[in-house]
Coordinates of C-alpha atoms in Angstrom, one line a residue:
Chain A
M1 CA 113.1 142.0 130.9
P2 CA 115.1 138.9 130.0
S3 CA 115.9 137.5 133.1
P4 CA 119.3 137.1 134.3
P5 CA 121.9 134.3 134.0
K6 CA 122.0 132.3 136.9
P7 CA 125.9 132.7 138.9
S8 CA 128.3 131.1 137.4
Q9 CA 130.1 128.0 138.5
T10 CA 133.4 130.2 138.5
S11 CA 134.1 131.9 140.7
P12 CA 132.6 135.9 140.5
S13 CA 135.8 137.1 140.9
L14 CA 137.5 136.0 137.7
P15 CA 136.9 138.5 134.8
V16 CA 134.7 136.1 131.9
V17 CA 137.2 136.5 129.8
E18 CA 141.3 136.9 129.7
A19 CA 143.0 137.1 126.8
V20 CA 146.8 136.8 126.5
E21 CA 149.2 137.6 123.8
L22 CA 145.8 135.7 121.9
T23 CA 147.2 135.0 118.2
K24 CA 145.0 133.3 115.0
I25 CA 147.0 132.6 112.3
Y26 CA 145.4 131.6 108.9
H27 CA 147.0 130.2 105.8
R28 CA 145.6 131.3 102.9
G29 CA 148.0 128.9 99.9
R30 CA 151.5 129.7 100.6
E31 CA 150.3 133.4 102.6
E32 CA 150.1 133.7 106.4
V33 CA 147.1 135.6 107.6
R34 CA 147.9 137.1 111.4
A35 CA 144.0 138.0 112.0
L36 CA 144.7 138.5 115.2
N37 CA 148.2 139.4 116.9
A38 CA 149.5 139.1 120.2
A39 CA 145.8 140.5 121.9
T40 CA 145.9 141.0 125.6
F41 CA 142.8 142.0 126.8
R42 CA 140.5 141.2 129.9
I43 CA 136.3 141.4 130.0
E44 CA 134.6 141.5 133.2
R45 CA 131.4 139.5 134.8
G46 CA 129.1 141.8 134.0
E47 CA 130.3 144.4 131.4
F48 CA 128.7 145.6 128.1
V49 CA 132.0 146.0 125.7
A50 CA 131.8 146.7 122.2
V51 CA 134.9 145.2 120.1
V52 CA 135.1 148.2 117.3
G53 CA 137.4 148.7 114.0
P54 CA 137.9 148.7 110.6
S55 CA 136.9 145.6 107.8
G56 CA 139.7 142.7 108.2
A57 CA 140.9 143.8 111.5
G58 CA 139.7 140.8 113.3
K59 CA 137.0 141.5 115.1
S60 CA 135.6 138.4 113.3
T61 CA 138.3 136.1 114.8
L62 CA 138.4 137.4 117.9
L63 CA 134.6 136.7 117.8
N64 CA 134.7 133.2 116.5
L65 CA 137.8 132.7 119.5
L66 CA 135.4 133.9 121.7
G67 CA 132.3 131.9 121.3
C68 CA 134.5 129.0 121.3
M69 CA 134.3 127.9 117.2
D70 CA 137.7 128.3 116.7
A71 CA 140.9 127.6 118.8
P72 CA 144.2 130.3 118.8
T73 CA 146.8 129.9 117.0
S74 CA 149.1 130.3 120.2
G75 CA 148.5 132.6 123.3
T76 CA 145.8 131.9 126.5
L77 CA 142.3 132.5 126.2
R78 CA 140.2 131.8 129.7
I79 CA 136.3 131.6 129.3
T80 CA 134.8 132.0 133.0
G81 CA 137.8 130.6 134.5
Q82 CA 138.8 127.7 131.6
E83 CA 141.5 128.3 129.6
V84 CA 141.0 127.2 125.7
Q85 CA 143.5 126.9 123.5
G86 CA 144.0 123.3 125.1
L87 CA 139.9 122.3 124.7
S88 CA 139.3 119.6 122.2
D89 CA 136.4 120.3 119.6
Q90 CA 133.9 117.9 122.3
Q91 CA 135.0 120.5 124.9
R92 CA 134.8 123.7 123.1
T93 CA 131.4 122.9 121.8
R94 CA 130.7 122.2 126.1
L95 CA 131.7 125.4 127.4
R96 CA 129.9 127.2 124.1
R97 CA 127.0 125.7 125.1
E98 CA 126.7 126.1 128.1
Q99 CA 128.1 129.6 128.9
I100 CA 128.1 131.8 125.3
G101 CA 124.8 132.4 124.1
F102 CA 125.4 133.6 120.0
V103 CA 123.2 136.4 118.4
F104 CA 123.8 136.9 114.8
Q105 CA 123.3 139.6 112.5
H106 CA 121.0 137.9 110.1
F107 CA 119.4 136.5 113.1
G108 CA 120.4 132.4 111.9
L109 CA 116.1 131.7 112.5
M110 CA 115.4 127.9 110.9
P111 CA 113.1 128.9 108.6
T112 CA 110.8 125.3 109.5
L113 CA 110.5 126.1 112.9
T114 CA 108.3 128.2 115.0
V115 CA 108.8 131.3 117.0
A116 CA 109.3 129.2 120.4
E117 CA 111.2 125.8 118.6
N118 CA 113.4 128.3 118.0
I119 CA 114.3 129.3 120.7
A120 CA 114.6 126.2 122.4
L121 CA 116.5 124.6 119.9
P122 CA 119.3 124.9 122.2
T123 CA 117.9 122.9 124.7
L124 CA 117.7 120.4 122.8
F125 CA 121.3 120.9 122.6
A126 CA 122.2 120.2 125.7
R127 CA 119.7 118.0 126.4
R128 CA 117.3 120.1 128.9
R129 CA 113.4 120.8 128.9
L130 CA 112.8 123.8 130.0
A131 CA 109.8 124.4 128.7
Q132 CA 108.7 127.6 131.3
R133 CA 111.9 129.4 130.5
V134 CA 111.0 129.2 126.7
D135 CA 107.4 130.6 127.9
E136 CA 109.6 133.2 130.1
L137 CA 111.5 134.6 127.4
L138 CA 108.7 134.9 124.2
E139 CA 107.5 137.3 127.5
Q140 CA 109.9 139.3 128.4
V141 CA 111.3 140.1 124.6
A142 CA 107.0 140.5 123.8
L143 CA 106.6 138.0 121.5
S144 CA 103.7 135.4 123.1
H145 CA 101.7 136.0 120.2
R146 CA 104.4 135.3 117.7
R147 CA 105.1 131.6 119.6
N148 CA 104.0 129.1 116.8
H149 CA 104.8 131.4 114.1
R150 CA 107.6 130.9 111.6
P151 CA 110.6 133.3 111.5
H152 CA 109.2 134.7 107.7
E153 CA 106.3 136.0 108.8
L154 CA 108.1 138.3 112.0
S155 CA 109.6 141.3 111.0
G156 CA 113.2 142.0 111.3
G157 CA 113.3 144.1 114.9
E158 CA 110.6 140.2 115.9
M159 CA 113.7 138.1 114.0
Q160 CA 116.1 139.5 116.3
R161 CA 114.8 139.4 119.3
V162 CA 114.1 136.1 118.9
A163 CA 116.9 135.1 117.9
I164 CA 118.1 137.3 121.5
A165 CA 115.6 134.6 123.7
R166 CA 117.1 131.6 122.0
A167 CA 120.5 133.7 123.2
L168 CA 119.0 133.1 127.2
V169 CA 117.0 130.1 127.1
N170 CA 120.6 128.1 128.3
N171 CA 121.5 130.9 130.7
P172 CA 125.1 131.7 129.6
Q173 CA 127.4 133.9 131.3
M174 CA 128.1 135.3 128.4
L175 CA 126.2 136.9 125.1
L176 CA 128.3 137.3 121.8
A177 CA 126.5 139.3 119.4
D178 CA 127.8 140.1 115.8
E179 CA 126.6 143.2 114.0
P180 CA 123.3 142.8 116.3
T181 CA 121.9 146.2 114.8
G182 CA 123.6 145.5 111.6
N183 CA 120.5 144.6 109.1
L184 CA 117.6 146.8 110.7
D185 CA 116.1 149.9 110.8
T186 CA 117.4 153.0 113.3
A187 CA 114.4 152.5 115.1
T188 CA 114.1 149.1 115.3
G189 CA 118.0 148.8 116.1
D190 CA 117.5 151.4 119.3
T191 CA 115.1 149.0 120.3
I192 CA 117.7 145.8 120.5
I193 CA 120.1 148.1 121.8
S194 CA 117.7 149.1 124.9
L195 CA 117.2 144.8 125.2
F196 CA 120.9 144.7 125.6
Q197 CA 121.2 147.0 127.9
Q198 CA 118.8 145.2 130.2
L199 CA 120.8 142.8 129.9
H200 CA 123.7 144.2 130.8
Q201 CA 122.1 146.2 134.4
A202 CA 120.8 142.5 134.6
G203 CA 123.8 141.4 135.1
L204 CA 125.5 139.9 131.7
T205 CA 128.0 140.4 130.4
V206 CA 127.7 141.3 126.6
V207 CA 129.8 141.9 124.4
V208 CA 128.7 143.0 120.7
V209 CA 130.8 143.6 118.0
T210 CA 129.5 146.4 115.7
H211 CA 129.6 148.9 113.1
N212 CA 126.8 151.0 114.6
T213 CA 128.3 154.1 116.8
P214 CA 124.9 154.7 118.6
L215 CA 125.2 150.7 120.2
A216 CA 129.1 151.3 120.4
S217 CA 128.1 154.4 122.3
A218 CA 125.8 152.3 124.4
T219 CA 128.0 150.1 126.0
Q220 CA 130.1 150.6 129.1
R221 CA 133.9 150.4 127.2
Q222 CA 135.4 149.6 123.6
L223 CA 137.7 147.4 122.2
T224 CA 138.9 148.4 119.6
L225 CA 140.9 146.3 116.9
R226 CA 143.8 147.5 114.5
D227 CA 145.5 145.0 112.2
G228 CA 144.2 141.8 115.2
R229 CA 146.0 143.8 118.4
V230 CA 144.0 146.0 120.8
D231 CA 144.6 149.5 121.4
Chain B
M1 CA 110.2 119.5 119.8
N2 CA 112.9 116.6 119.8
W3 CA 115.3 115.2 117.4
I4 CA 113.0 113.3 115.0
S5 CA 110.5 115.7 115.1
L6 CA 113.6 118.9 114.4
S7 CA 114.3 116.4 111.1
L8 CA 110.8 115.5 110.2
K9 CA 110.4 119.4 109.7
D10 CA 112.9 120.2 107.2
W11 CA 111.2 117.9 104.6
Q12 CA 108.7 120.5 104.3
R13 CA 111.6 122.8 103.2
R14 CA 111.8 121.5 99.4
P15 CA 108.4 119.0 99.5
L16 CA 108.9 118.5 95.5
R17 CA 112.4 116.8 96.0
T18 CA 111.6 115.3 99.0
G19 CA 108.4 113.9 97.0
I20 CA 110.2 112.3 94.1
T21 CA 113.1 110.6 96.6
L22 CA 110.0 109.2 98.2
T23 CA 109.3 107.8 95.1
G24 CA 112.0 106.5 94.7
V25 CA 112.4 104.5 97.9
A26 CA 108.7 103.4 97.6
I27 CA 109.3 102.4 93.9
A28 CA 112.1 99.9 95.0
I29 CA 110.7 98.7 98.1
A30 CA 106.7 98.1 96.2
A31 CA 108.7 96.2 93.9
L32 CA 110.9 94.3 96.5
W33 CA 107.5 93.3 98.5
S34 CA 106.3 92.4 95.0
L35 CA 109.2 90.0 93.9
L36 CA 108.7 88.1 97.6
S37 CA 105.3 88.1 97.8
F38 CA 105.3 86.4 94.3
Q39 CA 108.0 83.9 95.2
R40 CA 105.6 82.7 98.0
G41 CA 102.6 82.8 96.7
Y42 CA 103.6 81.3 93.8
Q43 CA 105.8 78.3 95.4
D44 CA 102.2 77.6 97.9
G45 CA 100.1 77.9 94.8
M46 CA 102.1 75.8 92.9
Q47 CA 103.0 73.2 96.1
S48 CA 98.9 73.4 97.1
E49 CA 97.8 72.4 93.0
L50 CA 99.8 69.6 93.7
D51 CA 98.7 68.4 96.7
R52 CA 95.0 69.0 95.6
L53 CA 96.3 66.6 92.6
G54 CA 96.8 63.9 95.6
A55 CA 98.9 62.0 93.4
H56 CA 102.4 61.7 92.9
I57 CA 103.3 60.7 90.0
L58 CA 101.0 61.9 86.0
V59 CA 101.1 59.1 83.4
V60 CA 100.6 61.4 80.5
P61 CA 100.5 60.8 76.6
K62 CA 104.1 61.3 74.8
G63 CA 105.0 64.6 74.5
C64 CA 105.9 67.2 76.5
P65 CA 105.3 66.7 79.8
Y66 CA 105.5 70.1 81.8
D67 CA 102.6 71.1 78.7
A68 CA 100.3 67.4 79.7
A69 CA 100.7 68.4 83.8
S70 CA 98.9 72.0 83.2
I71 CA 96.4 70.5 80.9
A72 CA 96.1 68.3 83.9
L73 CA 96.3 70.3 86.6
H74 CA 94.0 73.6 84.8
G75 CA 92.0 71.4 82.4
A76 CA 92.0 71.5 78.6
T77 CA 91.4 69.3 75.4
W78 CA 94.2 67.0 75.6
P79 CA 95.9 66.5 71.8
C80 CA 96.7 62.4 71.8
Y81 CA 95.9 59.6 74.1
L82 CA 96.9 57.0 75.7
K83 CA 94.9 52.9 74.9
Q84 CA 92.8 52.2 78.8
S85 CA 95.2 48.9 78.0
Y86 CA 98.1 50.9 79.9
L87 CA 96.1 51.4 83.1
K88 CA 96.5 47.9 84.0
Q89 CA 99.9 47.9 84.0
V90 CA 100.2 50.8 85.3
A91 CA 98.4 49.6 88.5
T92 CA 100.0 46.6 88.8
T93 CA 103.3 47.9 89.3
Q94 CA 105.1 47.3 92.3
G95 CA 105.1 50.7 94.3
V96 CA 101.7 52.3 93.1
A97 CA 98.4 52.3 95.7
T98 CA 96.1 53.8 93.2
A99 CA 96.1 54.6 89.4
A100 CA 93.2 56.5 88.4
P101 CA 92.4 57.0 84.4
A102 CA 91.3 59.7 83.9
F103 CA 89.3 61.7 80.1
M104 CA 89.4 64.4 80.0
T105 CA 87.9 67.4 77.3
A106 CA 87.4 71.0 77.2
F107 CA 85.4 73.4 75.5
Y108 CA 84.5 76.9 75.5
D109 CA 81.5 79.1 75.2
A110 CA 80.4 81.9 73.2
T111 CA 81.3 84.0 76.3
G112 CA 84.7 82.9 76.2
A113 CA 84.2 80.4 79.6
Q114 CA 85.6 76.9 79.6
N115 CA 83.3 73.9 80.4
V116 CA 85.9 71.2 81.3
Y117 CA 85.3 67.6 81.5
V118 CA 86.6 64.7 83.6
G119 CA 85.6 60.8 82.9
V120 CA 87.0 59.2 86.0
D121 CA 85.9 56.5 88.8
K122 CA 85.7 56.1 91.7
S123 CA 89.3 55.5 92.7
I124 CA 90.1 58.9 92.3
L125 CA 88.4 59.3 95.5
A126 CA 91.5 57.7 97.3
L127 CA 93.1 60.4 95.7
K128 CA 91.1 63.5 96.3
R129 CA 91.0 62.7 100.4
G130 CA 89.8 66.8 100.0
W131 CA 86.6 66.4 98.7
H132 CA 83.7 67.2 100.4
I133 CA 80.5 65.9 98.4
Q134 CA 77.2 67.1 98.5
G135 CA 75.3 64.5 97.1
R136 CA 76.9 61.9 95.6
F137 CA 79.7 60.2 93.2
P138 CA 78.5 59.5 89.8
Q139 CA 77.4 56.2 90.2
G140 CA 74.7 55.2 86.8
R141 CA 74.6 56.3 83.6
D142 CA 74.9 60.3 82.8
E143 CA 74.9 61.2 86.5
L144 CA 77.0 64.2 87.3
L145 CA 79.3 65.5 89.6
V146 CA 80.4 69.3 89.1
G147 CA 82.8 72.0 90.8
S148 CA 80.9 74.4 93.0
A149 CA 82.1 77.4 91.1
V150 CA 79.9 75.1 88.0
A151 CA 77.1 74.5 89.8
E152 CA 77.0 78.2 91.1
R153 CA 78.1 79.9 87.2
M154 CA 75.6 77.9 85.9
K155 CA 72.9 77.4 88.8
W156 CA 72.5 74.3 88.6
H157 CA 71.5 72.2 92.1
L158 CA 71.4 68.4 93.4
G159 CA 69.3 66.0 91.3
Q160 CA 68.4 68.6 88.6
Q161 CA 68.3 67.5 85.0
V162 CA 71.0 69.3 82.8
N163 CA 72.2 70.1 79.5
L164 CA 75.8 69.1 78.9
P165 CA 77.1 72.8 78.0
N166 CA 79.0 72.8 74.5
V167 CA 77.3 69.6 74.1
P168 CA 74.7 69.7 72.1
G169 CA 71.2 67.0 73.2
Q170 CA 73.2 65.2 76.1
G171 CA 72.6 66.0 79.3
G172 CA 72.5 64.3 82.8
Q173 CA 71.5 64.8 86.4
V174 CA 73.6 66.5 88.8
S175 CA 74.3 63.2 91.2
G176 CA 77.0 65.3 93.4
I177 CA 78.4 68.7 94.1
L178 CA 81.9 69.5 95.8
A179 CA 82.4 71.9 98.3
P180 CA 84.6 74.8 97.5
T181 CA 88.2 72.7 96.9
Q182 CA 90.0 76.1 96.3
G183 CA 91.3 74.4 93.0
A184 CA 90.5 74.4 89.4
D185 CA 88.6 70.9 90.4
D186 CA 86.0 73.9 91.2
S187 CA 85.4 74.8 87.4
F188 CA 85.3 70.8 86.4
I189 CA 82.1 68.5 85.0
Y190 CA 83.1 65.5 87.0
M191 CA 81.3 62.4 84.6
G192 CA 81.6 58.4 85.3
L193 CA 84.5 57.6 83.0
N194 CA 83.0 55.1 80.4
D195 CA 79.6 57.9 79.9
A196 CA 83.2 60.8 78.9
Q197 CA 84.3 58.2 76.8
H198 CA 81.6 57.0 74.7
L199 CA 80.1 61.0 74.9
F200 CA 84.0 62.8 74.0
K201 CA 83.7 59.0 70.9
H202 CA 87.4 57.7 72.6
P203 CA 86.5 54.6 73.3
N204 CA 89.4 52.6 75.2
E205 CA 90.9 55.7 75.7
L206 CA 92.3 57.7 78.5
T207 CA 93.8 61.2 78.6
H208 CA 96.0 60.5 82.0
I209 CA 96.3 58.5 84.7
L210 CA 96.6 60.2 88.4
V211 CA 98.9 57.5 90.3
R212 CA 99.4 57.7 94.0
L213 CA 102.1 55.9 96.0
K214 CA 102.3 53.3 98.9
D215 CA 105.6 55.0 100.2
P216 CA 105.9 58.4 98.6
D217 CA 110.0 58.0 99.3
D218 CA 109.9 55.0 96.7
L219 CA 109.1 57.2 93.9
E220 CA 111.8 56.5 92.0
N221 CA 112.1 53.6 92.4
T222 CA 108.5 52.7 90.9
V223 CA 109.0 56.2 87.9
A224 CA 112.2 53.3 87.3
Q225 CA 109.4 50.6 87.0
L226 CA 107.2 52.4 85.2
H227 CA 109.3 53.8 82.3
G228 CA 110.4 49.9 82.4
C229 CA 106.8 48.5 81.3
S230 CA 105.8 47.0 78.3
A231 CA 103.9 50.3 77.8
G232 CA 106.7 52.9 79.1
L233 CA 107.4 53.6 75.3
E234 CA 104.1 54.6 75.0
M235 CA 103.5 57.3 77.6
N236 CA 105.5 59.7 79.7
V237 CA 105.9 59.2 83.2
V238 CA 105.8 62.3 85.1
P239 CA 106.9 62.7 89.1
L240 CA 105.4 65.6 90.2
A241 CA 107.8 65.6 93.1
H242 CA 109.9 66.4 90.1
L243 CA 107.6 68.7 88.0
F244 CA 107.3 70.9 90.8
R245 CA 111.1 71.2 91.4
T246 CA 111.9 71.7 87.7
I247 CA 108.9 74.9 87.8
Q248 CA 110.6 75.8 90.9
S249 CA 113.8 76.2 88.6
L250 CA 113.0 77.6 86.3
V251 CA 110.8 80.1 88.3
N252 CA 113.9 81.2 90.9
S253 CA 115.9 81.8 88.0
T254 CA 113.8 84.3 86.6
R255 CA 113.3 85.7 90.2
L256 CA 117.2 86.3 90.6
L257 CA 116.6 88.0 88.0
L258 CA 114.0 90.3 89.3
G259 CA 116.1 89.9 92.8
C260 CA 119.0 91.7 91.0
I261 CA 116.6 94.6 89.6
A262 CA 114.9 95.0 92.6
L263 CA 118.7 95.5 94.3
I264 CA 119.8 97.8 91.8
A265 CA 116.5 99.7 92.3
L266 CA 117.2 100.1 95.8
L267 CA 120.4 100.9 95.3
V268 CA 119.6 103.3 93.1
A269 CA 117.0 104.7 95.2
G270 CA 119.8 104.8 98.1
A271 CA 121.7 106.9 96.0
G272 CA 119.0 109.1 94.8
V273 CA 118.5 109.5 98.5
S274 CA 122.0 110.3 99.3
N275 CA 122.7 112.9 96.8
A276 CA 119.3 114.6 97.9
I277 CA 120.2 114.9 101.4
L278 CA 123.9 115.8 100.4
M279 CA 121.8 118.4 98.6
T280 CA 120.6 119.6 102.0
V281 CA 123.8 119.6 103.6
V282 CA 125.0 122.1 101.1
E283 CA 122.4 124.7 101.0
R284 CA 121.8 124.4 105.4
T285 CA 125.7 124.8 105.8
R286 CA 125.1 128.0 106.9
E287 CA 122.3 126.5 109.7
I288 CA 125.3 123.8 110.3
G289 CA 127.3 126.9 111.5
I290 CA 124.7 128.6 113.3
M291 CA 123.5 125.1 114.3
R292 CA 127.3 124.7 115.7
A293 CA 127.5 128.0 117.6
L294 CA 124.6 127.2 119.8
G295 CA 125.7 124.3 120.1
A296 CA 125.2 121.4 118.9
S297 CA 127.7 119.1 118.3
H298 CA 129.1 117.0 115.9
S299 CA 126.8 113.3 116.7
D300 CA 124.1 116.1 116.8
I301 CA 124.5 117.5 113.2
F302 CA 125.0 113.9 112.3
R303 CA 122.6 112.8 113.8
I304 CA 119.9 115.2 111.7
F305 CA 120.9 114.2 108.4
W306 CA 121.3 110.7 109.4
L307 CA 117.2 110.6 110.9
Q308 CA 116.5 112.4 108.1
T309 CA 117.6 110.0 105.2
L310 CA 115.8 107.5 107.7
Q311 CA 112.8 109.1 107.8
V312 CA 112.6 109.7 103.9
C313 CA 113.4 105.9 103.3
L314 CA 111.4 105.0 106.1
V315 CA 108.1 106.5 105.0
G316 CA 108.8 105.5 101.4
G317 CA 109.4 102.1 102.5
G318 CA 105.8 102.6 104.5
I319 CA 104.5 104.0 100.9
G320 CA 106.1 101.1 99.2
V321 CA 104.2 98.4 100.5
V322 CA 101.1 100.7 100.8
V323 CA 101.0 100.7 97.0
A324 CA 102.2 97.3 96.3
F325 CA 99.1 95.9 98.7
A326 CA 97.1 97.7 96.8
A327 CA 98.2 97.3 93.2
S328 CA 98.9 93.4 94.0
R329 CA 95.7 92.1 92.1
T330 CA 96.0 93.7 88.4
L331 CA 99.6 93.2 89.2
E332 CA 98.3 89.3 89.5
A333 CA 96.2 89.9 86.4
W334 CA 99.0 91.2 84.7
L335 CA 101.1 87.8 85.6
R336 CA 98.6 85.6 85.0
G337 CA 98.4 86.5 81.9
R338 CA 101.8 85.8 80.9
L339 CA 103.2 83.2 82.9
P340 CA 102.9 80.2 81.2
F341 CA 102.1 78.1 83.8
A342 CA 100.0 80.0 86.9
P343 CA 98.2 78.0 89.9
T344 CA 95.1 79.0 90.6
D345 CA 96.1 80.0 93.8
T346 CA 96.7 83.8 94.8
L347 CA 99.7 84.6 93.0
I348 CA 101.1 87.6 95.0
H349 CA 100.7 85.8 98.4
W350 CA 101.5 88.3 101.2
E351 CA 102.4 87.6 104.7
W352 CA 103.1 90.2 107.7
W353 CA 107.0 89.0 107.5
I354 CA 107.6 90.1 104.0
A355 CA 106.4 93.8 104.9
D356 CA 108.5 93.1 108.1
V357 CA 110.7 92.4 105.5
C358 CA 110.7 95.7 103.5
L359 CA 110.8 97.7 105.8
A360 CA 113.6 96.6 107.2
C361 CA 114.8 97.0 104.1
S362 CA 113.9 100.5 104.0
I363 CA 116.3 101.1 107.4
I364 CA 119.2 99.8 106.4
L365 CA 118.6 101.3 103.0
G366 CA 118.3 104.7 104.5
S367 CA 121.3 103.8 107.4
A368 CA 123.7 103.1 104.5
A369 CA 122.6 106.1 102.4
G370 CA 122.3 108.7 105.2
L371 CA 125.9 107.7 106.0
L372 CA 127.8 110.1 103.4
P373 CA 125.9 112.9 103.8
A374 CA 125.3 113.1 107.7
W375 CA 129.1 112.5 108.3
R376 CA 129.9 115.9 105.5
A377 CA 127.6 118.0 107.9
A378 CA 128.7 117.0 110.9
R379 CA 132.2 117.1 110.3
L380 CA 132.3 121.1 108.9
S381 CA 133.9 123.3 111.2
P382 CA 131.5 125.6 112.8
C383 CA 133.6 129.1 111.4
E384 CA 133.9 127.0 107.5
A385 CA 130.1 126.5 108.1
M386 CA 128.9 130.4 109.4
R387 CA 131.2 132.1 106.3
A388 CA 129.3 130.3 104.0
S389 CA 126.7 131.4 102.2
R390 CA 124.3 130.2 100.7
G391 CA 124.4 127.1 98.2
Q392 CA 128.1 126.9 98.4
M393 CA 129.7 124.4 100.7

């Protein structure tokens, strides 16, 4: 089982995510698209939350904001106690690098890198050398025997396990997963759900955006988005 | 894993494109290397050749002075001759230290090899200070001083009685063999001046006079006096420094053209590299988004693509230098067959600084060519990049 993240530099009592009247507006030509409309919610430390909702409800926008990939148009968003809306791109990058781990539907592994190098990639961006951590994670996701393999030599489940290990390598406070079982068969998807549950039990905050009912049911709580609002 | 290996690994993605891009850079750098080496070799070769001649001024029959100089330097049959009586006037001109008369003629044998005969007297030794003679300079009739290459080719040794190649019924004794000079003298057969004039039926005639000055800085004054002597109208006075400068300026004009071609080749190669990396950026847009999501900053993304361009140019430049070095003999043979005036020494003369300049040019080329693609990659917003499908930007 992957090891839990180290304690946050912020107070443990603070929520990992606190959003107040969070709004994101895009402009498509003259049209104004309100992708997220005054969403207010909290995600506590160690929670396992599913973000669900129909297509176009604003799930991806919310994921981008929670992952500090984008800045909100208005409202307040605090990630591990730090307000995001006033941060520069550089500061958001640092926050993302240090506090957030990403898992993608299509795995997002670099095809020219080996499994071990893919896992180690975020440590390069963080200017850390964590060879031992890579070995630990490889063992924890049961892929030590695949460390020198390229992604195209792996199955879908193995690729997603590599992606999860990569997301954990910098000891993030929160794991964000975008449809993590969307490209997997049911059995493999169950393995990944089980892995997320283990991470949650180990104390990690896990937020998954999903249409997958078994995955959503496996979480503690569901945030339902509809027309950019949280129900 | 580090930044360099991360960029290097991307080469595997499109081996054909990488190969073509590398080839473009290699060709441009090979052209630059060859040009610089040729410039160095030609300049050094010309200077050495003139130094070996030991003269400051060449006095030749009327006609094209450059043809005459080329014949005097490399050996051939002269189309016209000087009267020997001019020698006294040249020798007594103010500022002249030594005036060495020479009679030269040449024949080709059945194999195409050239046999050059030069009649000289002892005054030549005042000019050819670098000569080392095994044996002695010709003193009596029919004595020969042969160049090292001739001795080796003909298998002649000291004291041997030999038949003169291409001169039926005539012979001589090898009284001396020249130590290798690395110049045209190695393939000349020297004999007494009177012997040569008699043998080739040009009594009291010379082909050229080699003049050494007391003070080389007094060249212009001495040349003016030689032009003004009574034989001045019947002969050409060729200051070798002027000749060197003229030939060099002709070569420089060509070099300028070749330099422009090398520059254009470098620019085209740079554009090719830039375009190839831009295509890579487009293809990897989604990966850029993923790397941004994993914590890569703008400068990290810039660094990955800029390093990749630099690596392509540096490796391409290295290949270009090696290939140009390997092909230098072929290129030299090709040039030698086409240049009207080529020194005997190596034409393509490389030095480490030339390789350094070429690699520095590769680095500058890579740095410049990588700026645009690296900047385009770095300015992508992570959300836009993540949304991009493969092949779209």
